[in-house]
Structure formats: structure tokens, C-alpha cells
Amino acid sequence: MVDQRRRRTTVADVAKLAGVSAMTVSNVLNAPHRVSDSTVRTVKAAIDELGYIPNHAARALSSGRSQVIGLPLDLDDENPGLGGFLHGLLSGLVQAAANSGYGVHVTTPTAGATEIALYEKLIAARQVDAIVVLETMPNDERIEFLSKRRFPFVAFGRTGPQHRQCWVDVDNETSMAGIARHLRESGRESALYLRTDGSLPWIHQREDGFVREFARTEVRSFATLAAVDEYVSESAPPDVLVADNDAFAVVAMRALQRRGLHVGQDVAVTGFNDFPFAGMLDTPLTTARIPLPDIASCLFDRALREIAGGPDEPGRLVTAPLILRASA
């Protein structure tokens, strides 16, 4: 009697159909950065045609790896719009990881514990192959810790020159300069700039990019919403009000409307981030959209390089494209 059970498709089958070696198929699955884009497409087409399903458990046992990357999050952060930002980043990271047979372990420090203490647990338990560090700062102690432990990591935000440049970041200066260029080319001549109060690197990067590119007349800069409200109420309105995030732009729009000014006509208003509500306002907001899926894909690709122990390479800057709407 003939055994009707289908034989499990193997790496060798995929390699034969794609016309490559079994090692190349393994690289496509585990370290696609080592293989040309055309070869990756050819191998993935063969995988799809044969219906090949990698045995992740066997791969993990043979390699000593978990096939998981860690994403520690501060879930207590009350920053407006952060939920949508994290959702976009997480969904992109999960998709990029899944395409290479990886998972994403999302976790948060317990009450009273530090993020570094969480790293220690993840490393000791061998739960993850690499860690994604968010919102890095100059002289970041988290980067210092992971560097000393020589544990693979990738950072969303730039690392210091003394550490590996395994980071991906928004090109805040270039992106905000794009907003300034659009406003300048639209004939706007005076600007009020609303910046977040704090020391995070992106705050200064965005302001520097706008001031350098707009450079038509003096740019007035404020770091508090109350100051902007007072300025708009008592002074001649500027041609444009630029906020370094969408939430501040909405507050500025309300201040203008209370004075009877028409946003997009009397005064242009722009933001940054393109949070979900930006396009749903009565006057939809012109802003720069942080391309979270692209950033997530870059983060995962660089994490694979770090896991493989490759040489250090420059970090990656990703531009946030300008999204034009009625407010400017």
C-alpha cells in the first residue's frame, strides 16, 4: 500500500527549486542582509511555491538562539499620541520579524524596577537574541550597559561615538527643513515656532532644521503653550505657526480660532509626527509623517546584523515626508 502522506518540504527542496545552495536559503531565512535582494526574492518565491514552513524550534536548538528580539516599553508614559506611535512601530517590527521567522517579546519594567534590571533578566534567561532600545539620549546608561555586556542591541535614536553605531533615527533636521521650505516657497515670511520643553535630542534637531531653512525673517520660538496663547492674543499674528509635534499644533490652532483667525488662510499651521487625529480635524493638519513601518524594518534588519556579529556600520537616518493638508 502506497503511503499517501506528503513528505515535509526541506531546505534542500527550496534550494533546488531556487537554484542556490542550502546555506543561501539559511541566510535568507536568518540573515537576509548577507544575500542580494534578487536572491532573497528568488528564494522567497520558491518558499511560497513549495509551501515551506521553517522549523523554528529546531533552528533555535541548533543555533543556540531564541529567534526572538526584545522590545522593552515604558507603558506609563502619558505623552499625547504615544499610543498610536508605539502601535505603528510595534506592528511594523512584528511584521518585519515574522518575515524572517522571528518573534518580538514586548515587556515592561515592574513597579520600582529600572529598564536595565529588565535587560539583565532577559539576558540571563536567554529569552531574546537582541534588544531594541527606544528614545536614546547622549551618554545613555542603557547603551553603556548593553555595550559592556556585549549583548546585541539596536537603538531607535543615535548612539554616542564611543559605541557601535547600530541605530536608526528620524532625520529631524532635514524633515523639518522640508516644512520650512514649503512655507517659504508659499510666500510666508514670519514664523512663530512652538517647541517642546525638554532636552530630548529631537527637540533641538527639529528647531535647528526649521530655523536654518526658513531664515527669511526672525523666527520667534516659545517652549510653553501658555506663552503662545498670550502671544497670539496680544500680538500681530505671524504668517505661520510651526509646532514640533501635532498635539501642540492643535492647541495653537485653537488659540488662533479663539481670536477669530482662520487657520490655513490667515495663518498657516504645521505639526510633526502625523498622529492619527491630524487628518481628522475640522481643518486637517499639515505635518511630517514619521514612517514607522520603514523605521521598524530598518531596526530589525540592523538587529539581525548585530546578532550575526558583523562589523560596525554607520547608523541610518530616515526622512519624515511632508503631508500637505488644509492647515498650510
PDB file of C-alpha atoms in Angstrom, residues 170 172 174-180 182-183 206 240-250 253 263 268-281 283-291 319-328:
ATOM      1  CA  VAL A 170      14.320  60.142  12.166  1.00  0.00           C
ATOM      2  CA  ASN A 172      14.526  65.533  12.179  1.00  0.00           C
ATOM      3  CA  THR A 174      16.028  67.504   7.123  1.00  0.00           C
ATOM      4  CA  SER A 175      12.353  66.711   7.712  1.00  0.00           C
ATOM      5  CA  MET A 176      11.629  69.996   9.491  1.00  0.00           C
ATOM      6  CA  ALA A 177      13.651  71.845   6.854  1.00  0.00           C
ATOM      7  CA  GLY A 178      11.220  70.394   4.311  1.00  0.00           C
ATOM      8  CA  ILE A 179       8.325  72.015   6.182  1.00  0.00           C
ATOM      9  CA  ALA A 180      10.210  75.330   6.272  1.00  0.00           C
ATOM     10  CA  HIS A 182       7.305  74.563   1.716  1.00  0.00           C
ATOM     11  CA  LEU A 183       6.231  77.535   3.839  1.00  0.00           C
ATOM     12  CA  ARG A 206      13.762  69.943  14.599  1.00  0.00           C
ATOM     13  CA  VAL A 240       2.781  80.705  10.089  1.00  0.00           C
ATOM     14  CA  LEU A 241       2.817  78.876  13.396  1.00  0.00           C
ATOM     15  CA  VAL A 242       5.070  75.813  13.395  1.00  0.00           C
ATOM     16  CA  ALA A 243       4.873  73.224  16.198  1.00  0.00           C
ATOM     17  CA  ASP A 244       7.400  70.446  16.710  1.00  0.00           C
ATOM     18  CA  ASN A 245       4.597  67.959  17.391  1.00  0.00           C
ATOM     19  CA  ASP A 246       0.956  67.569  16.352  1.00  0.00           C
ATOM     20  CA  ALA A 247      -0.542  67.960  19.828  1.00  0.00           C
ATOM     21  CA  PHE A 248       0.998  71.422  20.232  1.00  0.00           C
ATOM     22  CA  ALA A 249      -0.157  72.349  16.728  1.00  0.00           C
ATOM     23  CA  VAL A 250      -3.766  71.577  17.710  1.00  0.00           C
ATOM     24  CA  MET A 253      -4.926  76.223  16.141  1.00  0.00           C
ATOM     25  CA  VAL A 263      -6.250  78.524  10.066  1.00  0.00           C
ATOM     26  CA  ALA A 268      -0.742  78.579   8.337  1.00  0.00           C
ATOM     27  CA  VAL A 269      -0.164  75.916  10.992  1.00  0.00           C
ATOM     28  CA  THR A 270       2.054  72.823  10.780  1.00  0.00           C
ATOM     29  CA  GLY A 271       2.915  69.964  13.128  1.00  0.00           C
ATOM     30  CA  PHE A 272       5.179  66.926  13.169  1.00  0.00           C
ATOM     31  CA  ASN A 273       4.536  63.149  13.594  1.00  0.00           C
ATOM     32  CA  ASP A 274       1.178  62.753  11.754  1.00  0.00           C
ATOM     33  CA  PHE A 275      -0.662  61.258  14.716  1.00  0.00           C
ATOM     34  CA  PRO A 276      -3.980  59.593  13.748  1.00  0.00           C
ATOM     35  CA  PHE A 277      -6.086  62.637  14.628  1.00  0.00           C
ATOM     36  CA  ALA A 278      -4.091  65.023  12.399  1.00  0.00           C
ATOM     37  CA  GLY A 279      -6.141  64.344   9.293  1.00  0.00           C
ATOM     38  CA  MET A 280      -9.496  64.318  11.104  1.00  0.00           C
ATOM     39  CA  LEU A 281      -9.566  67.905  12.402  1.00  0.00           C
ATOM     40  CA  THR A 283      -9.012  71.973   9.350  1.00  0.00           C
ATOM     41  CA  PRO A 284      -6.791  68.936   8.633  1.00  0.00           C
ATOM     42  CA  LEU A 285      -3.215  69.458   9.781  1.00  0.00           C
ATOM     43  CA  THR A 286      -0.173  69.741   7.527  1.00  0.00           C
ATOM     44  CA  THR A 287       2.590  67.749   9.189  1.00  0.00           C
ATOM     45  CA  ALA A 288       5.596  65.467   8.695  1.00  0.00           C
ATOM     46  CA  ARG A 289       4.761  61.754   8.842  1.00  0.00           C
ATOM     47  CA  ILE A 290       7.235  59.569  10.717  1.00  0.00           C
ATOM     48  CA  PRO A 291       7.448  56.436   8.517  1.00  0.00           C
ATOM     49  CA  THR A 319      13.292  61.221   6.451  1.00  0.00           C
ATOM     50  CA  ALA A 320       9.725  62.026   7.517  1.00  0.00           C
ATOM     51  CA  PRO A 321       7.863  63.127   4.358  1.00  0.00           C
ATOM     52  CA  LEU A 322       5.699  66.241   4.303  1.00  0.00           C
ATOM     53  CA  ILE A 323       1.936  65.571   4.309  1.00  0.00           C
ATOM     54  CA  LEU A 324       0.115  68.592   2.887  1.00  0.00           C
ATOM     55  CA  ARG A 325      -3.372  69.375   4.208  1.00  0.00           C
ATOM     56  CA  ALA A 326      -5.625  72.405   4.550  1.00  0.00           C
ATOM     57  CA  SER A 327      -3.865  73.996   7.552  1.00  0.00           C
ATOM     58  CA  ALA A 328      -0.907  75.033   5.373  1.00  0.00           C
TER      59      ALA A 328
END
